[in-house]
mmCIF file of C-alpha atoms in Angstrom:
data_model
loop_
_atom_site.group_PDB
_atom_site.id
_atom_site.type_symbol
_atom_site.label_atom_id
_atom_site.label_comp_id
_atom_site.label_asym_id
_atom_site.label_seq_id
_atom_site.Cartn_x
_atom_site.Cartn_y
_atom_site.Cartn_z
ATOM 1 C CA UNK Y 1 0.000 0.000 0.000
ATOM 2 C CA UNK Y 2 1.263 3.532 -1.249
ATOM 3 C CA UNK Y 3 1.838 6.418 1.967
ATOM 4 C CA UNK Y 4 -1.058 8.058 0.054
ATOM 5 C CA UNK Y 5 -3.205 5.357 0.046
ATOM 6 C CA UNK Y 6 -2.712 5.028 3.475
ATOM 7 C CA UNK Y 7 -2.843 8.485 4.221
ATOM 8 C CA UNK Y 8 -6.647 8.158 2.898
ATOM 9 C CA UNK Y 9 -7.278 5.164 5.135
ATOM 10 C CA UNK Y 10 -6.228 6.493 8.083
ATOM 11 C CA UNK Y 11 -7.820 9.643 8.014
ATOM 12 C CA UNK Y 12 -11.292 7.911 6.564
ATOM 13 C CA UNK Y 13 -10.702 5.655 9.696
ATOM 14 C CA UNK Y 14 -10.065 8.698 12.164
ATOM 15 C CA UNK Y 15 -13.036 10.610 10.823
ATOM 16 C CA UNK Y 16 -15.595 7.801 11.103
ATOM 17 C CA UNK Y 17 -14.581 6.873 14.557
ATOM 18 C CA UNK Y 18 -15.361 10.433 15.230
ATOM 19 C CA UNK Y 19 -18.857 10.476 13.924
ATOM 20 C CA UNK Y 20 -19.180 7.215 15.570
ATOM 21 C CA UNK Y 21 -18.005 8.398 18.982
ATOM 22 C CA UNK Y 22 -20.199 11.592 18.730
ATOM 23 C CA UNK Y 23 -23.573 11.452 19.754
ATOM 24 C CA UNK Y 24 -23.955 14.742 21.434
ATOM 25 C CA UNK Y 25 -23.788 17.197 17.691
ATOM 26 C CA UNK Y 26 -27.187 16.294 16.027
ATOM 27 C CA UNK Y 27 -25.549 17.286 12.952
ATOM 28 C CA UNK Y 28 -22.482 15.106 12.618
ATOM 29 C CA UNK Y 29 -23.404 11.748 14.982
ATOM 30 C CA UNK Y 30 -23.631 8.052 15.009
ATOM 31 C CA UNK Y 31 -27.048 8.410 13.584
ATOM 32 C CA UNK Y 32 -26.431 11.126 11.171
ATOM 33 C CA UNK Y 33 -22.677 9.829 9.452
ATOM 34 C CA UNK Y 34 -24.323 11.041 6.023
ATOM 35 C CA UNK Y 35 -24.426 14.628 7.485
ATOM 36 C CA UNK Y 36 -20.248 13.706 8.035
ATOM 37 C CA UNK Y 37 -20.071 13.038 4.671
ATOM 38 C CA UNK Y 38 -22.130 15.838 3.049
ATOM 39 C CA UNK Y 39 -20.306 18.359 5.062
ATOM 40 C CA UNK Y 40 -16.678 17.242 3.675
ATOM 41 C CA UNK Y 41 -18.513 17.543 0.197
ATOM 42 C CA UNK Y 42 -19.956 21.027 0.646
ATOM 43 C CA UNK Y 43 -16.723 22.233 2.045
ATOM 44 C CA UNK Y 44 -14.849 20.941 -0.300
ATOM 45 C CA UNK Y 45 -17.026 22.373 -3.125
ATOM 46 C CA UNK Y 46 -16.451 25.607 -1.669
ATOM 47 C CA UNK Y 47 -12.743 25.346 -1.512
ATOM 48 C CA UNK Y 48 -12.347 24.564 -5.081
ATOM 49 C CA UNK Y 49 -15.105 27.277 -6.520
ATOM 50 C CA UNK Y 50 -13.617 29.702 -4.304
ATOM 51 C CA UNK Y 51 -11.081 31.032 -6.977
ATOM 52 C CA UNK Y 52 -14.167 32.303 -8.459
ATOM 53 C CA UNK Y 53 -15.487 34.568 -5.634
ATOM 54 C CA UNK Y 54 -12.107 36.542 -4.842
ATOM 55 C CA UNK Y 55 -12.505 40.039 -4.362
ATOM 56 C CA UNK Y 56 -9.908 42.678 -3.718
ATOM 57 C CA UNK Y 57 -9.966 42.317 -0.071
ATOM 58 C CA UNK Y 58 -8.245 38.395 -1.087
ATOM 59 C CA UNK Y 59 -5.484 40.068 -3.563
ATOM 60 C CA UNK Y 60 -3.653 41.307 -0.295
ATOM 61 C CA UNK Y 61 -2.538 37.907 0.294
ATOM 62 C CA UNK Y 62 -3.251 36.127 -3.059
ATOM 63 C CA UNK Y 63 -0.988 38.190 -4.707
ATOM 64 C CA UNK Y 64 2.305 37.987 -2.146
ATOM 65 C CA UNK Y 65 1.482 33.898 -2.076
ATOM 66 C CA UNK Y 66 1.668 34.176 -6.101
ATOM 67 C CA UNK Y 67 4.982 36.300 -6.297
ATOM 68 C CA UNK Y 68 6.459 33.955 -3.599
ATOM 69 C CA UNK Y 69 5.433 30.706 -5.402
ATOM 70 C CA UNK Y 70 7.340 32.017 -8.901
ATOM 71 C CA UNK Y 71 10.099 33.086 -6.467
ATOM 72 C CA UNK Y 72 10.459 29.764 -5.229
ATOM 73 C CA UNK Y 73 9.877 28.093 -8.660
ATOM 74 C CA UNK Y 74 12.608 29.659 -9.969
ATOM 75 C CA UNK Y 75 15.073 28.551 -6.809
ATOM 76 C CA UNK Y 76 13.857 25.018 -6.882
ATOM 77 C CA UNK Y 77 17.195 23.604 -8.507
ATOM 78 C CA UNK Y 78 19.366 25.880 -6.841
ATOM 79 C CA UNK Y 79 17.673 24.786 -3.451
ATOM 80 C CA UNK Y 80 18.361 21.042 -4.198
ATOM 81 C CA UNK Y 81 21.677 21.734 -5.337
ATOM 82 C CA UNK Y 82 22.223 23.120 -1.979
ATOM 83 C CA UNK Y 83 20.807 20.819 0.150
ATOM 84 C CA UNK Y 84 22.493 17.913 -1.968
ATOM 85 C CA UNK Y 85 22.376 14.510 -1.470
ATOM 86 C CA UNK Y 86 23.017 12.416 2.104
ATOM 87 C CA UNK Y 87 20.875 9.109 2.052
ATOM 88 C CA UNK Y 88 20.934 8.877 5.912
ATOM 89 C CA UNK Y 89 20.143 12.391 6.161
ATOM 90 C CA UNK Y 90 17.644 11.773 3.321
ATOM 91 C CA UNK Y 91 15.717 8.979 5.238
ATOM 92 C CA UNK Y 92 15.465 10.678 9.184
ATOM 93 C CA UNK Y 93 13.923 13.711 7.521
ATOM 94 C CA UNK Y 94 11.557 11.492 5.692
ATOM 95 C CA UNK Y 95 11.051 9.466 8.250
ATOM 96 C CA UNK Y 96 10.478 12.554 10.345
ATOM 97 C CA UNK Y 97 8.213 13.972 7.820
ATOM 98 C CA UNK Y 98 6.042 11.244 7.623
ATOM 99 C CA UNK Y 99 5.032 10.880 11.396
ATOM 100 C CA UNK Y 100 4.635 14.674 12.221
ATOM 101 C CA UNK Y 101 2.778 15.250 8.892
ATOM 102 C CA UNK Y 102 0.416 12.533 8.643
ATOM 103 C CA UNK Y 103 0.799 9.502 11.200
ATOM 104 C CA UNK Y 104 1.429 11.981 14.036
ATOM 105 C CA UNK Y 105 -2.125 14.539 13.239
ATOM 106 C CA UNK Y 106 -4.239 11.532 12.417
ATOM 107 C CA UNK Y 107 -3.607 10.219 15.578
ATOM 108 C CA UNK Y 108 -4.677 13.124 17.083
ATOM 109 C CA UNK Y 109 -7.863 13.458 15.542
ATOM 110 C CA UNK Y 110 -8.774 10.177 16.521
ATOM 111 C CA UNK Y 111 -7.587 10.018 20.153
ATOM 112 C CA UNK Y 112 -9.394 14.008 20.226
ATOM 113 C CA UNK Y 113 -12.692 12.011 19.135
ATOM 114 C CA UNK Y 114 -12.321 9.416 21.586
ATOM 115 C CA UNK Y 115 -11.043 11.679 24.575
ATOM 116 C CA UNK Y 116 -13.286 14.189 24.097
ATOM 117 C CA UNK Y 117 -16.751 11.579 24.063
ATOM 118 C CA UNK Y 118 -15.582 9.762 27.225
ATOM 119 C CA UNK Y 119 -14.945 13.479 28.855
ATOM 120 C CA UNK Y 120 -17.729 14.976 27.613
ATOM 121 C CA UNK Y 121 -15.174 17.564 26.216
ATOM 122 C CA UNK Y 122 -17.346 19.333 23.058
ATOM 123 C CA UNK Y 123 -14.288 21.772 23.050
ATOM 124 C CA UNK Y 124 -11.822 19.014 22.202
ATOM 125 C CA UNK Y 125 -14.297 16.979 20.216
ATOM 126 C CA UNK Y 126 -14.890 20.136 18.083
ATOM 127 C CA UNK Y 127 -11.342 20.161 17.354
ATOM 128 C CA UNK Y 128 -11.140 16.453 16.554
ATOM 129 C CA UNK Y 129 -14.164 16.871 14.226
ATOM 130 C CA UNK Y 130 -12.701 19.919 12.302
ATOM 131 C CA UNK Y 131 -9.112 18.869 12.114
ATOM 132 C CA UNK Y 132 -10.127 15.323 10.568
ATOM 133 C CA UNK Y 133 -12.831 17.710 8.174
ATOM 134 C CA UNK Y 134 -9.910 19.588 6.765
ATOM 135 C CA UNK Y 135 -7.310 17.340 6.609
ATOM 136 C CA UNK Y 136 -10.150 14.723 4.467
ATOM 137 C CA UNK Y 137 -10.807 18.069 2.358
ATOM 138 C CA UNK Y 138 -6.953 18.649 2.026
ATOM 139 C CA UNK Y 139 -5.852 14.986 0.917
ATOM 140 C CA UNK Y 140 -9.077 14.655 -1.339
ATOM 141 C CA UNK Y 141 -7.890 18.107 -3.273
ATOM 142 C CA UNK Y 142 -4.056 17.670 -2.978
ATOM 143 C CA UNK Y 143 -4.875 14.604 -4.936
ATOM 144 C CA UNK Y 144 -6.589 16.186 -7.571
ATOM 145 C CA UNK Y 145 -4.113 18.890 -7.796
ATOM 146 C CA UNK Y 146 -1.141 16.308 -8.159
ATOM 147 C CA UNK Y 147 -2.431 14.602 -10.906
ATOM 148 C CA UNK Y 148 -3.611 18.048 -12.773
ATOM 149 C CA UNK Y 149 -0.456 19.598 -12.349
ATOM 150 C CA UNK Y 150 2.015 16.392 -13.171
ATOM 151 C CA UNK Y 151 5.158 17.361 -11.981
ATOM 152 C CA UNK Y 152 7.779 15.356 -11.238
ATOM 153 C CA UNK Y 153 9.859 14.664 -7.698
ATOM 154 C CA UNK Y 154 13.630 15.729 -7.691
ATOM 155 C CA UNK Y 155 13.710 11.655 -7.800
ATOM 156 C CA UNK Y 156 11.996 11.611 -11.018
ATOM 157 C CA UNK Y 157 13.197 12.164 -14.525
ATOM 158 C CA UNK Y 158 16.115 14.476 -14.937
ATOM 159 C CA UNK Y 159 15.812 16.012 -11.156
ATOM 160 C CA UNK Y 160 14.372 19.368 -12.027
ATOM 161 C CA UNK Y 161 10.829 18.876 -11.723
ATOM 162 C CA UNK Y 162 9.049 19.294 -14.900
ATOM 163 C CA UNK Y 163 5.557 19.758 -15.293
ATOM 164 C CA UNK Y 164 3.913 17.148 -18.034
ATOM 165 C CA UNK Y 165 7.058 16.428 -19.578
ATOM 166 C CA UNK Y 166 6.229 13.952 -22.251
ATOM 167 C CA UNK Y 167 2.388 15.056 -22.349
ATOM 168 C CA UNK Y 168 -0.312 12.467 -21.583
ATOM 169 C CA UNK Y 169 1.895 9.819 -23.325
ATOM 170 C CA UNK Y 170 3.159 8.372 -20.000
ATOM 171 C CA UNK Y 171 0.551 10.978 -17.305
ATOM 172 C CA UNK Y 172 0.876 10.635 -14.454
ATOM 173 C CA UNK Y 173 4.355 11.154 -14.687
ATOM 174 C CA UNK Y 174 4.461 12.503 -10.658
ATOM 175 C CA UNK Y 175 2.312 14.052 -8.196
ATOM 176 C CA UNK Y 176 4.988 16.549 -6.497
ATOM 177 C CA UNK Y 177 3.000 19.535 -6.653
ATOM 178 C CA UNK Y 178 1.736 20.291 -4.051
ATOM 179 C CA UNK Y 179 3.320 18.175 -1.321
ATOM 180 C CA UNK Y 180 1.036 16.011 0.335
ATOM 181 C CA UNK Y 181 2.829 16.120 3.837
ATOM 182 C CA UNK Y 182 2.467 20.098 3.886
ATOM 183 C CA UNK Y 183 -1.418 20.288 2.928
ATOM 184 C CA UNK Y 184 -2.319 18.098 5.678
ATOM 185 C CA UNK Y 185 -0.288 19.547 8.138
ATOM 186 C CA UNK Y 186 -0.844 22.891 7.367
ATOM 187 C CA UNK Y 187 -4.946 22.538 7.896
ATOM 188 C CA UNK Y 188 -4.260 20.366 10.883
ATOM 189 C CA UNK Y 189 -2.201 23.670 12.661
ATOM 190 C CA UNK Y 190 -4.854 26.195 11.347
ATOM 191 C CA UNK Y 191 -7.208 23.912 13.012
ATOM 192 C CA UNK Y 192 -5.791 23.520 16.188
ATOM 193 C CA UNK Y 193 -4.617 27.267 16.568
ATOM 194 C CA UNK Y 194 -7.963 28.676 15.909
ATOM 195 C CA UNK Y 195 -9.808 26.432 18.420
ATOM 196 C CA UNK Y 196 -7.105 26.149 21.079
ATOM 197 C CA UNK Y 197 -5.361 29.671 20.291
ATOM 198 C CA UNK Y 198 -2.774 30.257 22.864
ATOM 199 C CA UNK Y 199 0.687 31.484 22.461
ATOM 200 C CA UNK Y 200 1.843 27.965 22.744
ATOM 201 C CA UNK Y 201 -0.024 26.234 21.556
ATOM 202 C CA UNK Y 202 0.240 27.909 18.147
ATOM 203 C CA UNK Y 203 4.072 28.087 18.014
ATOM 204 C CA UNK Y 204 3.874 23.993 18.867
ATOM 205 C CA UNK Y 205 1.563 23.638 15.947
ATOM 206 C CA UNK Y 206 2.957 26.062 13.149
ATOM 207 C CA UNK Y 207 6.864 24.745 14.650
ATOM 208 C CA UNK Y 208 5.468 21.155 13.402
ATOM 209 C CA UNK Y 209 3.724 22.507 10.209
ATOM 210 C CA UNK Y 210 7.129 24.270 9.370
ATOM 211 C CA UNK Y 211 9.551 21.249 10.320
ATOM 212 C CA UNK Y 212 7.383 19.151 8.369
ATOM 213 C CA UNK Y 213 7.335 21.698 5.124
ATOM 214 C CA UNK Y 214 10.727 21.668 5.536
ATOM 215 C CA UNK Y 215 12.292 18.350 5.695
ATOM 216 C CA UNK Y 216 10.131 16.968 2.683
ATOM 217 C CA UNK Y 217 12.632 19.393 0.572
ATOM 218 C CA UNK Y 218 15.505 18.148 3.444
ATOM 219 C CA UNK Y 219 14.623 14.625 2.318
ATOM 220 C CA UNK Y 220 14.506 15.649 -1.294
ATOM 221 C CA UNK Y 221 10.807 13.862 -1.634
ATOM 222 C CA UNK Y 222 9.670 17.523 -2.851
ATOM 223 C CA UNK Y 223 11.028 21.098 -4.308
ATOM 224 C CA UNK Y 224 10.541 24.293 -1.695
ATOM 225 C CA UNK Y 225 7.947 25.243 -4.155
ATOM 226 C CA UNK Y 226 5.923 22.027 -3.576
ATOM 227 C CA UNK Y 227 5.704 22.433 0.006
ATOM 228 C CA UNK Y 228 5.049 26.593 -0.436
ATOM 229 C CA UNK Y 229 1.946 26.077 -2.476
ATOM 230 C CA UNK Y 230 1.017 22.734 -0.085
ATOM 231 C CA UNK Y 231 1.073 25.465 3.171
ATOM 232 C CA UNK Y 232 -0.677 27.545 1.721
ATOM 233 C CA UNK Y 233 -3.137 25.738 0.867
ATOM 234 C CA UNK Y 234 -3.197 23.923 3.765
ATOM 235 C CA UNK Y 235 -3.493 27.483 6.072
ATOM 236 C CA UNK Y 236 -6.667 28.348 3.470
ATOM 237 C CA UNK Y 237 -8.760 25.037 3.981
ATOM 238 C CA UNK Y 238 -7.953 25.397 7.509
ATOM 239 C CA UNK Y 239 -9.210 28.122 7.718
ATOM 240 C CA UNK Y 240 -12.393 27.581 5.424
ATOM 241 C CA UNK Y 241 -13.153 25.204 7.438
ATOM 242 C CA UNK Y 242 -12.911 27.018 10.607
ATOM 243 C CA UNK Y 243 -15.167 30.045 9.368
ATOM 244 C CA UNK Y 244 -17.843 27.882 7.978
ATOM 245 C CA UNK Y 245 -18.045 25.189 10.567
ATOM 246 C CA UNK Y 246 -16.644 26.128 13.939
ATOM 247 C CA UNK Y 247 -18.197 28.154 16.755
ATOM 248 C CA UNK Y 248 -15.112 29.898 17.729
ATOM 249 C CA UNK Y 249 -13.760 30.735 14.485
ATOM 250 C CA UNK Y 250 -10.927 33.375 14.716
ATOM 251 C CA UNK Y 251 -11.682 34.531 10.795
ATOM 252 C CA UNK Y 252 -14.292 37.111 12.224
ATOM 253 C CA UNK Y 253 -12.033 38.623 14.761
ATOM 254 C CA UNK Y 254 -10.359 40.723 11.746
ATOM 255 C CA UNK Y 255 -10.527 41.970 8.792
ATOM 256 C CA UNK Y 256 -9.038 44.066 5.823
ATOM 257 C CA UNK Y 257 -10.722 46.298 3.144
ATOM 258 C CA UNK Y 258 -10.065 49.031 1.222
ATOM 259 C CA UNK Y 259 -11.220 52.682 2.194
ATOM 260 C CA UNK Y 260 -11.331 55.669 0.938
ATOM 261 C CA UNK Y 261 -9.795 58.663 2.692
ATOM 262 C CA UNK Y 262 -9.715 62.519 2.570
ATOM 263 C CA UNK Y 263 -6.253 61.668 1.420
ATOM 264 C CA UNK Y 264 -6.774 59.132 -0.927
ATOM 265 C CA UNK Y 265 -7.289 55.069 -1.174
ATOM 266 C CA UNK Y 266 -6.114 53.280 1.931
ATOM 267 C CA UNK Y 267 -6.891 49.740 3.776
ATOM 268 C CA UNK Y 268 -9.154 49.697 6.565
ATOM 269 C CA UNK Y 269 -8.576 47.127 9.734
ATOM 270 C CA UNK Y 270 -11.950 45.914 11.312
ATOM 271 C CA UNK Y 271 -11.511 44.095 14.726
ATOM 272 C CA UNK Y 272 -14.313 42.623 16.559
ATOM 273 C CA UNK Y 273 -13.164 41.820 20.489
#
């Protein structure tokens, strides 16, 4: 079995012993798993239609995440070049990668389920139930994405990850683009944060988001861009999911716009304590 196909596994497994554990949200329960399922559907319809419904208000981060991404696309060899090549090295950050990107947050959706029924925690089994929604969301569009895109792994080809290289005469040549490890990770942090959004417990969860990012390029499974784009998705469906499912969501607390001023065009801040 592949790591993605047991990514899938895992987190279908984590996510139904959630809904089966959770009797106490009439709208996600043991008696109600289709509502489960139609809320990872709607969300994730949302997240992929929501390139059409950006206003300007999104281009203050769209447009710094696009310049990064062709920053980083054009650094990809140079970055491998740097890192070069140390098999030992190669496998710890894999191996690494692998447990505090997807072993290590699927486990903690499921023991969140669990621990939060038997305490009667909703707090924690609100987390559970979100983390497992976005990370099922991320993996289910990462996948699409990786085929769509077809690049290939600084282990495939000639090592410089090109995008549909001979066409659809051998697709799916790889799926590097964007990194599986990072997506999941990502909306597992943005998850956690937002619900549980001390100090600490943030820099625990973005520190793990990060490492992880960063040792799929240390382990030379992925190019810096792969894991960019992978984040930032990640952060986004998150976040989507936070807004549009979660009773503490922190996307309300702020807000940017544009304004107009005696003085001209300006951005506006909006907090709400």
């Amino acid at each position: 079995m592949s790591l993605r196909s047991f990514a899938l596994l895992l987190l279908a497994t984590a996510t139904l012993a959630a809904a089966q554990t959770t009797t106490t949200q009439p709208d996600c329960g043991l008696t109600h798993l289709q509502v489960c399922a139609l809320h990872v559907a709607q969300d994730e319809a949302g997240i992929v239609t929501a390139p059409f419904h950006v206003n300007s208000n999104a281009l203050y981060w769209v447009v710094p995440f696009g310049v990064a991404t062709g920053v980083a696309l054009d650094q990809d060899q140079n970055a491998l070049e740097a890192v070069g090549v140390h098999p030992t090295r190669e496998k710890d950050f894999g191996r690494f990668s692998d447990y505090g990107g997807i072993y290590g947050p699927s486990a903690a959706v499921g023991v969140g389920y669990i621990a939060g029924s038997m305490t009667h925690n909703d707090h924690l089994r609100e987390t559970a139930v979100l983390a497992g929604e976005a990370m099922a969301d991320s993996i289910i569009l990462n996948t699409g994405l990786g085929y769509a895109i077809d690049r290939q792994t600084p282990l495939e080809g000639d090592g410089t990850g090109r995008f549909w290289p001979h066409g659809l005469r051998t697709w799916p040549d790889g799926q590097s683009m964007p990194s599986d490890h990072s997506v999941l990770v990502w909306s597992f942090a943005h998850v956690v944060a937002s619900e549980y959004n001390g100090w600490a417990t943030r820099l625990i969860v973005y520190s793990l988001a990060t490492g992880v990012s960063g040792s799929r390029v240390m382990a030379r499974d992925h190019f810096p861009s792969d894991v960019l784009v992978g984040a930032g998705l990640g952060y986004f469906i998150g976040g989507y999911v936070m807004h549009r499912r979660s009773e503490r969501s922190d996307w309300g607390h702020f807000s940017l716009s544009a304004v107009s001023t005696p003085n001209g065009r300006g951005i506006g801040l909006n907090i709400r304590p």
